[in-house]
Amino acid sequence: MEKVTVSLGNRSYKIIISSGLCNDISFWSLMSSDKVMIVTNETLSHIYLNKILTLMEKSKIKVEYVILPDGEQYKNMKSVDKIISALLKSSYGRDTKLIALGGGVIGDITGFAAAIYQRGISFIQVPTTLLSQVDSSVGGKTGVNHILGKNMIGAFHQPLLVIIDTDFLSSLPAREFSSGLAEVIKYGIILDNDFFQWVEQNIDLLMSLDKNALTYCIRKCCELKANIVSDDECDTGCRALLNLGHTFGHAIEACMGYGKWLHGEAVSAGIVMAIRTAERLIQFNKKNANKIINLLQRANLPIYGPIEMIAQDYLNYMMRDKKIISGNQLRLVIPISIGISELRNDIPDKLVIESINDCCQLRHI
Ligand SMILES: NC(=O)c1ccc[n+]([C@@H]2O[C@H](COP(=O)([O-])OP(=O)(O)OC[C@H]3O[C@@H](n4cnc5c(N)ncnc54)[C@H](O)[C@@H]3O)[C@@H](O)[C@H]2O)c1
Ligand SMILES: [Zn+2]
């Protein structure tokens, strides 16, 4: 079992990583004195909910559950309201713990419900996708979408604990797994050359769901994210580095319609666009650029944007992204070399357009 601490004073918490955790009755019995409400979705409830409920009931935990429909389109206030109504109907008070059993969508909704129910209750993240295990379950960003924008309603609310069981990944569709690998590769590029090289050497083991490789990889990503979150909990400084490839990626997700391109797929193409920008801006090393692109391809991730999009489509969406700074100037994360990156807000639009064009399949039409 691996443990990582997110150091945030009296809001510090542990991330526990192992396989078989959720089948371990002693684990659930840790919560014995609490009232617990599990929040999950229809897909996960079919596979895992009964098993977990049985273990909790054996441990004499008062547990109820809410099952939400599956999908990003349900990451909204209606789902938050369902959770709050269930809590109120069962007279759950401020001593309640919510358990988010699912991917990033369930984690974000549940965390937000926990942030606002009776001015804030505790919640535990039990992430079940690779993306949520290496990224969204750590750091306390919670929230839901508004029809006018993604993640536009939310709060910073740190979990009490994050329980990462790598066994969940055995039922995860391969495309979703690859989507999570984009975030894994991202951590190496922005923060840690040694880890990048480790992923290069172990990508096949990771993709065959080797437990030791997964545990190491997830621990390393959680450590890298925990350090950033400890330094910049509220995302006013270095936390923005985690957005490598995301400004381009968000444009793809929004333009294509959410769900068509998975988040990690859009980020993967976005990373290549950021690399192309870095090649023009600071002569980013060609050999390193090829290493990154090869690794994304080995992880079954796209290195070009969607065929339907041209560079101007990206710019239109990027200019609306909440990550742009004042004065209409784009703020982009630019890798300097593998393991080092910086935020730049002085990149000429022309250079960005050329870099997107390198990754547009329709650029010559
Ligand atoms: N809070 C943050 O810091 C943060 C960071 C990154 C992303 N996010 C958010 O995370 C969300 C994306 O998360 P995601 O990629 O985990 O998607 P997701 O939660 O939609 O899960 C992807 C799909 O996999 C299914 N699934 C989940 N676990 C499974 C399992 N073990 N077996 C079988 N199927 C399983 C889900 O039901 C869903 O259909 C987005 O809403 C994004 O905004 C938040
Ligand atoms: Zn992301």
mmCIF file of C-alpha atoms and ligand atoms in Angstrom:
data_model
loop_
_atom_site.group_PDB
_atom_site.id
_atom_site.type_symbol
_atom_site.label_atom_id
_atom_site.label_comp_id
_atom_site.label_asym_id
_atom_site.label_seq_id
_atom_site.Cartn_x
_atom_site.Cartn_y
_atom_site.Cartn_z
ATOM 1 C CA MET A 1 0.000 0.000 0.000
ATOM 2 C CA GLU A 2 1.323 3.450 -0.958
ATOM 3 C CA LYS A 3 0.443 6.668 0.835
ATOM 4 C CA VAL A 4 0.747 10.272 -0.270
ATOM 5 C CA THR A 5 -0.093 13.269 1.902
ATOM 6 C CA VAL A 6 -1.575 16.469 0.562
ATOM 7 C CA SER A 7 -0.226 19.061 3.002
ATOM 8 C CA LEU A 8 -2.737 21.831 3.572
ATOM 9 C CA GLY A 9 -2.523 22.590 7.285
ATOM 10 C CA ASN A 10 -5.657 21.475 9.094
ATOM 11 C CA ARG A 11 -7.181 20.410 5.763
ATOM 12 C CA SER A 12 -4.356 17.956 5.001
ATOM 13 C CA TYR A 13 -5.379 14.494 3.883
ATOM 14 C CA LYS A 14 -4.028 11.151 2.746
ATOM 15 C CA ILE A 15 -4.238 9.412 -0.582
ATOM 16 C CA ILE A 16 -4.078 5.632 -0.172
ATOM 17 C CA ILE A 17 -3.145 3.587 -3.242
ATOM 18 C CA SER A 18 -3.259 -0.188 -3.577
ATOM 19 C CA SER A 19 -5.119 -3.037 -5.212
ATOM 20 C CA GLY A 20 -7.964 -4.849 -3.452
ATOM 21 C CA LEU A 21 -8.723 -2.003 -1.028
ATOM 22 C CA CYS A 22 -12.429 -1.848 -1.732
ATOM 23 C CA ASN A 23 -12.882 -5.576 -1.076
ATOM 24 C CA ASP A 24 -11.271 -5.239 2.331
ATOM 25 C CA ILE A 25 -13.825 -5.137 5.116
ATOM 26 C CA SER A 26 -11.358 -3.694 7.621
ATOM 27 C CA PHE A 27 -11.049 -0.719 5.373
ATOM 28 C CA TRP A 28 -14.733 0.138 5.386
ATOM 29 C CA SER A 29 -15.074 -0.549 9.079
ATOM 30 C CA LEU A 30 -12.869 2.532 9.649
ATOM 31 C CA MET A 31 -16.024 4.557 9.069
ATOM 32 C CA SER A 32 -18.143 2.693 11.585
ATOM 33 C CA SER A 33 -19.265 5.646 13.647
ATOM 34 C CA ASP A 34 -20.411 7.701 10.709
ATOM 35 C CA LYS A 35 -23.455 8.122 8.553
ATOM 36 C CA VAL A 36 -22.441 7.492 4.981
ATOM 37 C CA MET A 37 -24.071 8.304 1.643
ATOM 38 C CA ILE A 38 -22.495 6.786 -1.463
ATOM 39 C CA VAL A 39 -22.898 8.715 -4.700
ATOM 40 C CA THR A 40 -22.279 6.762 -7.882
ATOM 41 C CA ASN A 41 -23.689 6.333 -11.392
ATOM 42 C CA GLU A 42 -25.741 3.689 -13.196
ATOM 43 C CA THR A 43 -22.718 2.050 -14.851
ATOM 44 C CA LEU A 44 -20.678 1.670 -11.665
ATOM 45 C CA SER A 45 -23.616 0.709 -9.480
ATOM 46 C CA HIS A 46 -24.183 -2.392 -11.636
ATOM 47 C CA ILE A 47 -20.586 -3.507 -11.239
ATOM 48 C CA TYR A 48 -19.559 -2.470 -7.718
ATOM 49 C CA LEU A 49 -22.296 -1.054 -5.525
ATOM 50 C CA ASN A 50 -23.778 -4.266 -4.078
ATOM 51 C CA LYS A 51 -20.379 -5.606 -3.091
ATOM 52 C CA ILE A 52 -19.455 -2.401 -1.290
ATOM 53 C CA LEU A 53 -22.867 -2.076 0.398
ATOM 54 C CA THR A 54 -22.578 -5.635 1.706
ATOM 55 C CA LEU A 55 -19.139 -4.940 3.184
ATOM 56 C CA MET A 56 -20.336 -1.732 4.795
ATOM 57 C CA GLU A 57 -23.464 -3.310 6.218
ATOM 58 C CA LYS A 58 -21.353 -6.100 7.694
ATOM 59 C CA SER A 59 -19.345 -3.362 9.381
ATOM 60 C CA LYS A 60 -22.625 -1.919 10.797
ATOM 61 C CA ILE A 61 -22.254 1.349 8.920
ATOM 62 C CA LYS A 62 -25.461 3.294 8.278
ATOM 63 C CA VAL A 63 -25.211 3.624 4.535
ATOM 64 C CA GLU A 64 -27.546 4.891 1.840
ATOM 65 C CA TYR A 65 -26.828 5.671 -1.788
ATOM 66 C CA VAL A 66 -27.759 7.919 -4.698
ATOM 67 C CA ILE A 67 -27.404 6.650 -8.250
ATOM 68 C CA LEU A 68 -27.041 9.343 -10.906
ATOM 69 C CA PRO A 69 -27.294 8.828 -14.660
ATOM 70 C CA ASP A 70 -23.920 8.333 -16.369
ATOM 71 C CA GLY A 71 -22.405 11.160 -18.386
ATOM 72 C CA GLU A 72 -20.883 14.619 -18.440
ATOM 73 C CA GLN A 73 -24.312 16.006 -19.445
ATOM 74 C CA TYR A 74 -25.553 15.110 -15.948
ATOM 75 C CA LYS A 75 -22.780 17.054 -14.234
ATOM 76 C CA ASN A 76 -25.246 19.794 -13.342
ATOM 77 C CA MET A 77 -27.222 21.372 -10.518
ATOM 78 C CA LYS A 78 -30.044 18.836 -10.969
ATOM 79 C CA SER A 79 -27.690 16.045 -9.882
ATOM 80 C CA VAL A 80 -26.493 18.135 -6.928
ATOM 81 C CA ASP A 81 -30.135 18.675 -5.971
ATOM 82 C CA LYS A 82 -30.780 14.909 -6.090
ATOM 83 C CA ILE A 83 -27.961 14.315 -3.609
ATOM 84 C CA ILE A 84 -29.103 17.085 -1.301
ATOM 85 C CA SER A 85 -32.720 15.882 -1.407
ATOM 86 C CA ALA A 86 -31.629 12.341 -0.512
ATOM 87 C CA LEU A 87 -29.577 13.673 2.413
ATOM 88 C CA LEU A 88 -32.470 15.785 3.701
ATOM 89 C CA LYS A 89 -35.070 13.025 3.288
ATOM 90 C CA SER A 90 -32.969 10.720 5.434
ATOM 91 C CA SER A 91 -32.231 13.476 7.978
ATOM 92 C CA TYR A 92 -28.516 13.284 7.407
ATOM 93 C CA GLY A 93 -26.767 15.966 9.457
ATOM 94 C CA ARG A 94 -23.387 17.633 9.450
ATOM 95 C CA ASP A 95 -21.659 14.458 10.645
ATOM 96 C CA THR A 96 -22.437 12.758 7.310
ATOM 97 C CA LYS A 97 -19.715 11.593 4.950
ATOM 98 C CA LEU A 98 -20.364 11.482 1.233
ATOM 99 C CA ILE A 99 -18.464 8.872 -0.747
ATOM 100 C CA ALA A 100 -17.830 9.633 -4.413
ATOM 101 C CA LEU A 101 -17.631 6.252 -6.151
ATOM 102 C CA GLY A 102 -16.846 6.969 -9.789
ATOM 103 C CA GLY A 103 -14.763 8.916 -12.260
ATOM 104 C CA GLY A 104 -14.162 12.638 -12.381
ATOM 105 C CA VAL A 105 -17.795 13.450 -13.113
ATOM 106 C CA ILE A 106 -19.082 11.763 -9.945
ATOM 107 C CA GLY A 107 -16.129 13.117 -7.933
ATOM 108 C CA ASP A 108 -16.754 16.708 -9.023
ATOM 109 C CA ILE A 109 -20.533 16.568 -8.403
ATOM 110 C CA THR A 110 -20.237 14.802 -5.048
ATOM 111 C CA GLY A 111 -17.485 17.103 -3.827
ATOM 112 C CA PHE A 112 -19.597 20.116 -4.704
ATOM 113 C CA ALA A 113 -22.676 18.696 -2.944
ATOM 114 C CA ALA A 114 -20.443 18.093 0.106
ATOM 115 C CA ALA A 115 -19.115 21.658 -0.106
ATOM 116 C CA ILE A 116 -22.575 23.212 0.103
ATOM 117 C CA TYR A 117 -24.720 20.766 2.132
ATOM 118 C CA GLN A 118 -25.363 22.422 5.492
ATOM 119 C CA ARG A 119 -22.406 24.738 4.756
ATOM 120 C CA GLY A 120 -20.019 21.861 4.196
ATOM 121 C CA ILE A 121 -19.691 18.207 5.131
ATOM 122 C CA SER A 122 -16.866 15.707 4.642
ATOM 123 C CA PHE A 123 -16.433 13.589 1.567
ATOM 124 C CA ILE A 124 -14.207 10.735 0.507
ATOM 125 C CA GLN A 125 -13.042 10.225 -3.049
ATOM 126 C CA VAL A 126 -13.050 6.654 -4.368
ATOM 127 C CA PRO A 127 -11.963 7.321 -7.962
ATOM 128 C CA THR A 128 -12.573 4.555 -10.495
ATOM 129 C CA THR A 129 -11.058 5.901 -13.741
ATOM 130 C CA LEU A 130 -7.348 6.392 -14.363
ATOM 131 C CA LEU A 131 -8.001 10.093 -14.995
ATOM 132 C CA SER A 132 -9.693 10.531 -11.637
ATOM 133 C CA GLN A 133 -7.056 8.440 -9.844
ATOM 134 C CA VAL A 134 -4.155 10.541 -11.145
ATOM 135 C CA ASP A 135 -5.828 13.911 -11.323
ATOM 136 C CA SER A 136 -9.384 14.932 -10.484
ATOM 137 C CA SER A 137 -9.775 13.209 -7.082
ATOM 138 C CA VAL A 138 -6.805 15.165 -5.696
ATOM 139 C CA GLY A 139 -6.763 18.898 -5.094
ATOM 140 C CA GLY A 140 -10.259 19.863 -3.992
ATOM 141 C CA LYS A 141 -11.642 21.402 -7.168
ATOM 142 C CA THR A 142 -15.320 20.493 -7.158
ATOM 143 C CA GLY A 143 -18.189 21.684 -9.287
ATOM 144 C CA VAL A 144 -20.726 21.237 -12.031
ATOM 145 C CA ASN A 145 -21.406 22.630 -15.488
ATOM 146 C CA HIS A 146 -23.792 25.428 -16.419
ATOM 147 C CA ILE A 147 -25.452 25.441 -19.842
ATOM 148 C CA LEU A 148 -23.280 28.466 -20.635
ATOM 149 C CA GLY A 149 -19.980 26.905 -19.589
ATOM 150 C CA LYS A 150 -18.119 23.873 -18.251
ATOM 151 C CA ASN A 151 -17.224 23.835 -14.533
ATOM 152 C CA MET A 152 -18.749 27.296 -14.110
ATOM 153 C CA ILE A 153 -20.345 26.514 -10.733
ATOM 154 C CA GLY A 154 -18.031 25.178 -8.061
ATOM 155 C CA ALA A 155 -16.031 25.436 -4.890
ATOM 156 C CA PHE A 156 -12.676 24.463 -3.485
ATOM 157 C CA HIS A 157 -13.476 21.700 -0.992
ATOM 158 C CA GLN A 158 -10.773 19.208 -0.085
ATOM 159 C CA PRO A 159 -11.720 15.558 0.517
ATOM 160 C CA LEU A 160 -11.152 13.892 3.872
ATOM 161 C CA LEU A 161 -9.408 10.966 2.221
ATOM 162 C CA VAL A 162 -8.754 9.576 -1.262
ATOM 163 C CA ILE A 163 -8.928 5.800 -1.642
ATOM 164 C CA ILE A 164 -7.401 4.570 -4.905
ATOM 165 C CA ASP A 165 -8.001 0.913 -5.704
ATOM 166 C CA THR A 166 -6.262 -0.027 -8.953
ATOM 167 C CA ASP A 167 -8.615 -3.029 -9.332
ATOM 168 C CA PHE A 168 -11.341 -0.673 -10.567
ATOM 169 C CA LEU A 169 -9.313 -0.171 -13.735
ATOM 170 C CA SER A 170 -9.937 -3.756 -14.867
ATOM 171 C CA SER A 171 -13.503 -2.854 -15.908
ATOM 172 C CA LEU A 172 -12.626 0.536 -17.405
ATOM 173 C CA PRO A 173 -12.977 0.737 -21.230
ATOM 174 C CA ALA A 174 -9.560 0.905 -22.952
ATOM 175 C CA ARG A 175 -10.347 4.280 -24.503
ATOM 176 C CA GLU A 176 -11.045 5.760 -21.062
ATOM 177 C CA PHE A 177 -7.791 4.258 -19.772
ATOM 178 C CA SER A 178 -5.820 5.894 -22.594
ATOM 179 C CA SER A 179 -7.552 9.186 -21.830
ATOM 180 C CA GLY A 180 -6.111 8.994 -18.290
ATOM 181 C CA LEU A 181 -2.655 8.254 -19.708
ATOM 182 C CA ALA A 182 -2.665 11.683 -21.374
ATOM 183 C CA GLU A 183 -2.685 13.262 -17.892
ATOM 184 C CA VAL A 184 0.059 10.860 -16.740
ATOM 185 C CA ILE A 185 2.286 11.842 -19.669
ATOM 186 C CA LYS A 186 1.428 15.502 -19.024
ATOM 187 C CA TYR A 187 2.867 15.312 -15.479
ATOM 188 C CA GLY A 188 6.173 14.013 -16.839
ATOM 189 C CA ILE A 189 6.416 16.742 -19.479
ATOM 190 C CA ILE A 190 5.653 19.654 -17.153
ATOM 191 C CA LEU A 191 7.353 18.535 -13.961
ATOM 192 C CA ASP A 192 9.527 15.431 -14.019
ATOM 193 C CA ASN A 193 11.870 14.158 -16.722
ATOM 194 C CA ASP A 194 12.732 10.976 -14.749
ATOM 195 C CA PHE A 195 9.062 10.105 -14.461
ATOM 196 C CA PHE A 196 8.573 10.779 -18.179
ATOM 197 C CA GLN A 197 11.359 8.307 -18.935
ATOM 198 C CA TRP A 198 9.837 5.777 -16.525
ATOM 199 C CA VAL A 199 6.500 6.037 -18.374
ATOM 200 C CA GLU A 200 8.316 5.587 -21.704
ATOM 201 C CA GLN A 201 9.921 2.406 -20.394
ATOM 202 C CA ASN A 202 6.765 1.053 -18.744
ATOM 203 C CA ILE A 203 3.950 2.113 -21.048
ATOM 204 C CA ASP A 204 3.276 -1.472 -22.163
ATOM 205 C CA LEU A 205 3.102 -2.700 -18.555
ATOM 206 C CA LEU A 206 0.732 0.135 -17.697
ATOM 207 C CA MET A 207 -1.496 -0.693 -20.632
ATOM 208 C CA SER A 208 -1.600 -4.342 -19.594
ATOM 209 C CA LEU A 209 -2.781 -3.133 -16.135
ATOM 210 C CA ASP A 210 0.255 -4.449 -14.285
ATOM 211 C CA LYS A 211 -0.588 -3.739 -10.641
ATOM 212 C CA ASN A 212 2.892 -2.708 -9.516
ATOM 213 C CA ALA A 213 3.391 -0.416 -12.481
ATOM 214 C CA LEU A 214 -0.043 1.151 -11.951
ATOM 215 C CA THR A 215 0.500 1.672 -8.236
ATOM 216 C CA TYR A 216 3.870 3.345 -8.822
ATOM 217 C CA CYS A 217 2.537 5.494 -11.646
ATOM 218 C CA ILE A 218 -0.539 6.661 -9.732
ATOM 219 C CA ARG A 219 1.511 7.378 -6.599
ATOM 220 C CA LYS A 220 3.981 9.435 -8.577
ATOM 221 C CA CYS A 221 1.223 11.474 -10.284
ATOM 222 C CA CYS A 222 -0.536 12.039 -6.942
ATOM 223 C CA GLU A 223 2.761 13.196 -5.387
ATOM 224 C CA LEU A 224 3.388 15.640 -8.220
ATOM 225 C CA LYS A 225 -0.154 16.990 -8.005
ATOM 226 C CA ALA A 226 -0.091 17.088 -4.172
ATOM 227 C CA ASN A 227 3.059 19.246 -4.245
ATOM 228 C CA ILE A 228 1.497 21.710 -6.659
ATOM 229 C CA VAL A 229 -1.780 21.841 -4.720
ATOM 230 C CA SER A 230 0.078 22.394 -1.441
ATOM 231 C CA ASP A 231 1.855 25.374 -3.003
ATOM 232 C CA ASP A 232 -1.140 26.842 -4.804
ATOM 233 C CA GLU A 233 -4.424 25.414 -3.507
ATOM 234 C CA CYS A 234 -6.665 28.054 -5.094
ATOM 235 C CA ASP A 235 -5.063 28.078 -8.533
ATOM 236 C CA THR A 236 -3.633 31.568 -8.576
ATOM 237 C CA GLY A 237 -0.060 30.577 -9.477
ATOM 238 C CA CYS A 238 1.870 27.417 -10.332
ATOM 239 C CA ARG A 239 -1.216 25.161 -10.398
ATOM 240 C CA ALA A 240 -1.896 26.586 -13.869
ATOM 241 C CA LEU A 241 1.045 24.504 -15.167
ATOM 242 C CA LEU A 242 -1.242 21.463 -14.890
ATOM 243 C CA ASN A 243 -3.130 22.927 -17.843
ATOM 244 C CA LEU A 244 -0.526 21.904 -20.431
ATOM 245 C CA GLY A 245 -2.459 21.094 -23.608
ATOM 246 C CA HIS A 246 -5.755 21.969 -21.935
ATOM 247 C CA THR A 247 -6.457 25.343 -23.563
ATOM 248 C CA PHE A 248 -6.289 23.681 -26.989
ATOM 249 C CA GLY A 249 -7.999 20.566 -25.620
ATOM 250 C CA HIS A 250 -10.948 22.460 -24.150
ATOM 251 C CA ALA A 251 -11.493 24.047 -27.569
ATOM 252 C CA ILE A 252 -11.710 20.565 -29.112
ATOM 253 C CA GLU A 253 -14.090 19.273 -26.437
ATOM 254 C CA ALA A 254 -16.377 22.291 -26.711
ATOM 255 C CA CYS A 255 -16.342 22.561 -30.512
ATOM 256 C CA MET A 256 -16.939 18.837 -31.072
ATOM 257 C CA GLY A 257 -19.635 18.638 -28.367
ATOM 258 C CA TYR A 258 -18.739 17.270 -24.933
ATOM 259 C CA GLY A 259 -18.207 13.517 -24.896
ATOM 260 C CA LYS A 260 -17.313 13.045 -28.556
ATOM 261 C CA TRP A 261 -13.625 13.473 -27.842
ATOM 262 C CA LEU A 262 -12.669 12.262 -24.372
ATOM 263 C CA HIS A 263 -10.912 14.827 -22.188
ATOM 264 C CA GLY A 264 -7.539 13.059 -22.354
ATOM 265 C CA GLU A 265 -7.796 12.610 -26.116
ATOM 266 C CA ALA A 266 -8.362 16.349 -26.558
ATOM 267 C CA VAL A 267 -5.506 17.085 -24.126
ATOM 268 C CA SER A 268 -3.203 14.767 -26.084
ATOM 269 C CA ALA A 269 -3.737 16.672 -29.342
ATOM 270 C CA GLY A 270 -3.447 19.876 -27.289
ATOM 271 C CA ILE A 271 -0.073 18.783 -25.877
ATOM 272 C CA VAL A 272 1.232 18.341 -29.424
ATOM 273 C CA MET A 273 -0.023 21.849 -30.288
ATOM 274 C CA ALA A 274 1.794 23.213 -27.215
ATOM 275 C CA ILE A 275 4.972 21.391 -28.283
ATOM 276 C CA ARG A 276 4.730 22.842 -31.790
ATOM 277 C CA THR A 277 4.286 26.292 -30.209
ATOM 278 C CA ALA A 278 7.361 25.681 -28.038
ATOM 279 C CA GLU A 279 9.378 24.643 -31.096
ATOM 280 C CA ARG A 280 8.593 27.998 -32.728
ATOM 281 C CA LEU A 281 8.878 30.095 -29.576
ATOM 282 C CA ILE A 282 11.926 28.712 -27.812
ATOM 283 C CA GLN A 283 13.377 26.127 -30.213
ATOM 284 C CA PHE A 284 12.107 23.206 -28.116
ATOM 285 C CA ASN A 285 14.389 20.260 -28.849
ATOM 286 C CA LYS A 286 13.175 18.275 -31.903
ATOM 287 C CA LYS A 287 14.310 14.930 -30.486
ATOM 288 C CA ASN A 288 12.338 15.533 -27.281
ATOM 289 C CA ALA A 289 9.302 16.606 -29.302
ATOM 290 C CA ASN A 290 9.430 13.291 -31.162
ATOM 291 C CA LYS A 291 9.821 11.357 -27.904
ATOM 292 C CA ILE A 292 6.643 12.955 -26.528
ATOM 293 C CA ILE A 293 4.677 12.365 -29.707
ATOM 294 C CA ASN A 294 5.804 8.721 -29.882
ATOM 295 C CA LEU A 295 4.761 8.138 -26.296
ATOM 296 C CA LEU A 296 1.301 9.638 -26.880
ATOM 297 C CA GLN A 297 0.894 7.374 -29.898
ATOM 298 C CA ARG A 298 1.988 4.295 -27.958
ATOM 299 C CA ALA A 299 -0.710 5.166 -25.420
ATOM 300 C CA ASN A 300 -3.264 5.079 -28.282
ATOM 301 C CA LEU A 301 -3.813 8.816 -28.053
ATOM 302 C CA PRO A 302 -4.399 11.216 -30.977
ATOM 303 C CA ILE A 303 -1.660 13.595 -32.072
ATOM 304 C CA TYR A 304 -3.839 15.542 -34.493
ATOM 305 C CA GLY A 305 -7.001 17.498 -33.757
ATOM 306 C CA PRO A 306 -10.374 16.481 -35.195
ATOM 307 C CA ILE A 307 -10.673 16.570 -38.955
ATOM 308 C CA GLU A 308 -13.648 18.938 -38.637
ATOM 309 C CA MET A 309 -11.679 21.758 -36.991
ATOM 310 C CA ILE A 310 -9.491 24.479 -38.493
ATOM 311 C CA ALA A 311 -7.160 26.809 -36.586
ATOM 312 C CA GLN A 312 -9.684 29.646 -36.394
ATOM 313 C CA ASP A 313 -12.177 27.317 -34.641
ATOM 314 C CA TYR A 314 -9.599 26.801 -31.901
ATOM 315 C CA LEU A 315 -8.939 30.487 -31.499
ATOM 316 C CA ASN A 316 -12.662 31.270 -31.292
ATOM 317 C CA TYR A 317 -13.091 28.798 -28.431
ATOM 318 C CA MET A 318 -9.779 29.564 -26.748
ATOM 319 C CA MET A 319 -10.589 33.240 -26.470
ATOM 320 C CA ARG A 320 -13.668 32.278 -24.450
ATOM 321 C CA ASP A 321 -11.710 29.953 -22.133
ATOM 322 C CA LYS A 322 -11.637 31.089 -18.515
ATOM 323 C CA LYS A 323 -7.856 30.591 -18.506
ATOM 324 C CA ILE A 324 -7.170 33.586 -20.788
ATOM 325 C CA ILE A 325 -5.833 36.629 -19.052
ATOM 326 C CA SER A 326 -6.864 40.258 -19.397
ATOM 327 C CA GLY A 327 -6.205 42.165 -22.550
ATOM 328 C CA ASN A 328 -7.423 39.280 -24.708
ATOM 329 C CA GLN A 329 -3.967 37.691 -24.598
ATOM 330 C CA LEU A 330 -3.825 33.901 -24.471
ATOM 331 C CA ARG A 331 -2.065 32.316 -21.529
ATOM 332 C CA LEU A 332 -0.450 29.015 -22.473
ATOM 333 C CA VAL A 333 1.710 26.454 -20.707
ATOM 334 C CA ILE A 334 4.868 26.012 -22.766
ATOM 335 C CA PRO A 335 7.308 23.155 -22.172
ATOM 336 C CA ILE A 336 10.930 24.323 -22.068
ATOM 337 C CA SER A 337 12.370 20.833 -21.983
ATOM 338 C CA ILE A 338 10.928 17.543 -20.723
ATOM 339 C CA GLY A 339 10.297 18.117 -17.001
ATOM 340 C CA ILE A 340 10.348 21.924 -17.092
ATOM 341 C CA SER A 341 7.584 24.214 -18.270
ATOM 342 C CA GLU A 342 6.411 27.785 -17.885
ATOM 343 C CA LEU A 343 3.344 29.957 -18.347
ATOM 344 C CA ARG A 344 3.539 32.443 -21.203
ATOM 345 C CA ASN A 345 1.142 35.239 -22.083
ATOM 346 C CA ASP A 346 3.237 36.903 -24.767
ATOM 347 C CA ILE A 347 2.825 34.510 -27.669
ATOM 348 C CA PRO A 348 1.760 36.130 -30.946
ATOM 349 C CA ASP A 349 -1.542 34.725 -32.293
ATOM 350 C CA LYS A 350 0.131 34.082 -35.647
ATOM 351 C CA LEU A 351 2.594 31.678 -34.042
ATOM 352 C CA VAL A 352 -0.213 29.875 -32.202
ATOM 353 C CA ILE A 353 -2.211 29.549 -35.427
ATOM 354 C CA GLU A 354 0.790 28.085 -37.276
ATOM 355 C CA SER A 355 1.311 25.589 -34.453
ATOM 356 C CA ILE A 356 -2.337 24.518 -34.492
ATOM 357 C CA ASN A 357 -2.136 24.195 -38.261
ATOM 358 C CA ASP A 358 0.682 21.667 -37.844
ATOM 359 C CA CYS A 359 -1.842 19.469 -36.027
ATOM 360 C CA CYS A 360 -4.891 20.138 -38.209
ATOM 361 C CA GLN A 361 -5.638 17.383 -40.657
ATOM 362 C CA LEU A 362 -7.462 19.769 -42.992
ATOM 363 C CA ARG A 363 -4.829 22.489 -43.077
ATOM 364 C CA HIS A 364 -4.155 22.290 -46.806
ATOM 365 C CA ILE A 365 -7.793 22.354 -47.929
HETATM 366 N N1 LIG B 1 -11.690 18.354 -10.159
HETATM 367 C C1 LIG B 1 -10.618 18.341 -10.922
HETATM 368 O O1 LIG B 1 -9.528 18.767 -10.527
HETATM 369 C C2 LIG B 1 -10.720 17.752 -12.291
HETATM 370 C C3 LIG B 1 -9.567 17.497 -13.037
HETATM 371 C C4 LIG B 1 -9.701 16.889 -14.281
HETATM 372 C C5 LIG B 1 -10.961 16.547 -14.764
HETATM 373 N N2 LIG B 1 -12.056 16.819 -14.000
HETATM 374 C C6 LIG B 1 -13.408 16.444 -14.474
HETATM 375 O O2 LIG B 1 -13.450 15.031 -14.554
HETATM 376 C C7 LIG B 1 -14.436 14.652 -15.514
HETATM 377 C C8 LIG B 1 -13.888 13.547 -16.383
HETATM 378 O O3 LIG B 1 -13.587 12.466 -15.558
HETATM 379 P P1 LIG B 1 -13.398 10.986 -16.130
HETATM 380 O O4 LIG B 1 -12.498 11.019 -17.290
HETATM 381 O O5 LIG B 1 -13.085 10.133 -14.975
HETATM 382 O O6 LIG B 1 -14.838 10.666 -16.762
HETATM 383 P P2 LIG B 1 -16.174 10.013 -16.181
HETATM 384 O O7 LIG B 1 -16.343 10.263 -14.756
HETATM 385 O O8 LIG B 1 -17.277 10.458 -17.095
HETATM 386 O O9 LIG B 1 -15.937 8.454 -16.420
HETATM 387 C C9 LIG B 1 -15.761 7.992 -17.745
HETATM 388 C C10 LIG B 1 -16.701 6.806 -18.060
HETATM 389 O O10 LIG B 1 -16.165 5.635 -17.465
HETATM 390 C C11 LIG B 1 -17.152 4.991 -16.669
HETATM 391 N N3 LIG B 1 -16.431 4.362 -15.588
HETATM 392 C C12 LIG B 1 -15.820 4.978 -14.539
HETATM 393 N N4 LIG B 1 -15.130 4.085 -13.832
HETATM 394 C C13 LIG B 1 -15.337 2.880 -14.392
HETATM 395 C C14 LIG B 1 -14.891 1.573 -14.097
HETATM 396 N N5 LIG B 1 -14.049 1.329 -13.099
HETATM 397 N N6 LIG B 1 -15.336 0.560 -14.871
HETATM 398 C C15 LIG B 1 -16.170 0.802 -15.923
HETATM 399 N N7 LIG B 1 -16.595 2.014 -16.266
HETATM 400 C C16 LIG B 1 -16.188 3.046 -15.511
HETATM 401 C C17 LIG B 1 -18.074 6.115 -16.263
HETATM 402 O O11 LIG B 1 -19.336 5.604 -15.884
HETATM 403 C C18 LIG B 1 -18.109 6.957 -17.523
HETATM 404 O O12 LIG B 1 -18.999 6.399 -18.454
HETATM 405 C C19 LIG B 1 -14.795 15.913 -16.272
HETATM 406 O O13 LIG B 1 -16.068 16.358 -15.862
HETATM 407 C C20 LIG B 1 -13.726 16.914 -15.857
HETATM 408 O O14 LIG B 1 -14.198 18.246 -15.854
HETATM 409 C C21 LIG B 1 -11.962 17.403 -12.797
HETATM 410 ZN ZN ZN B 2 -7.180 17.396 -17.571
#
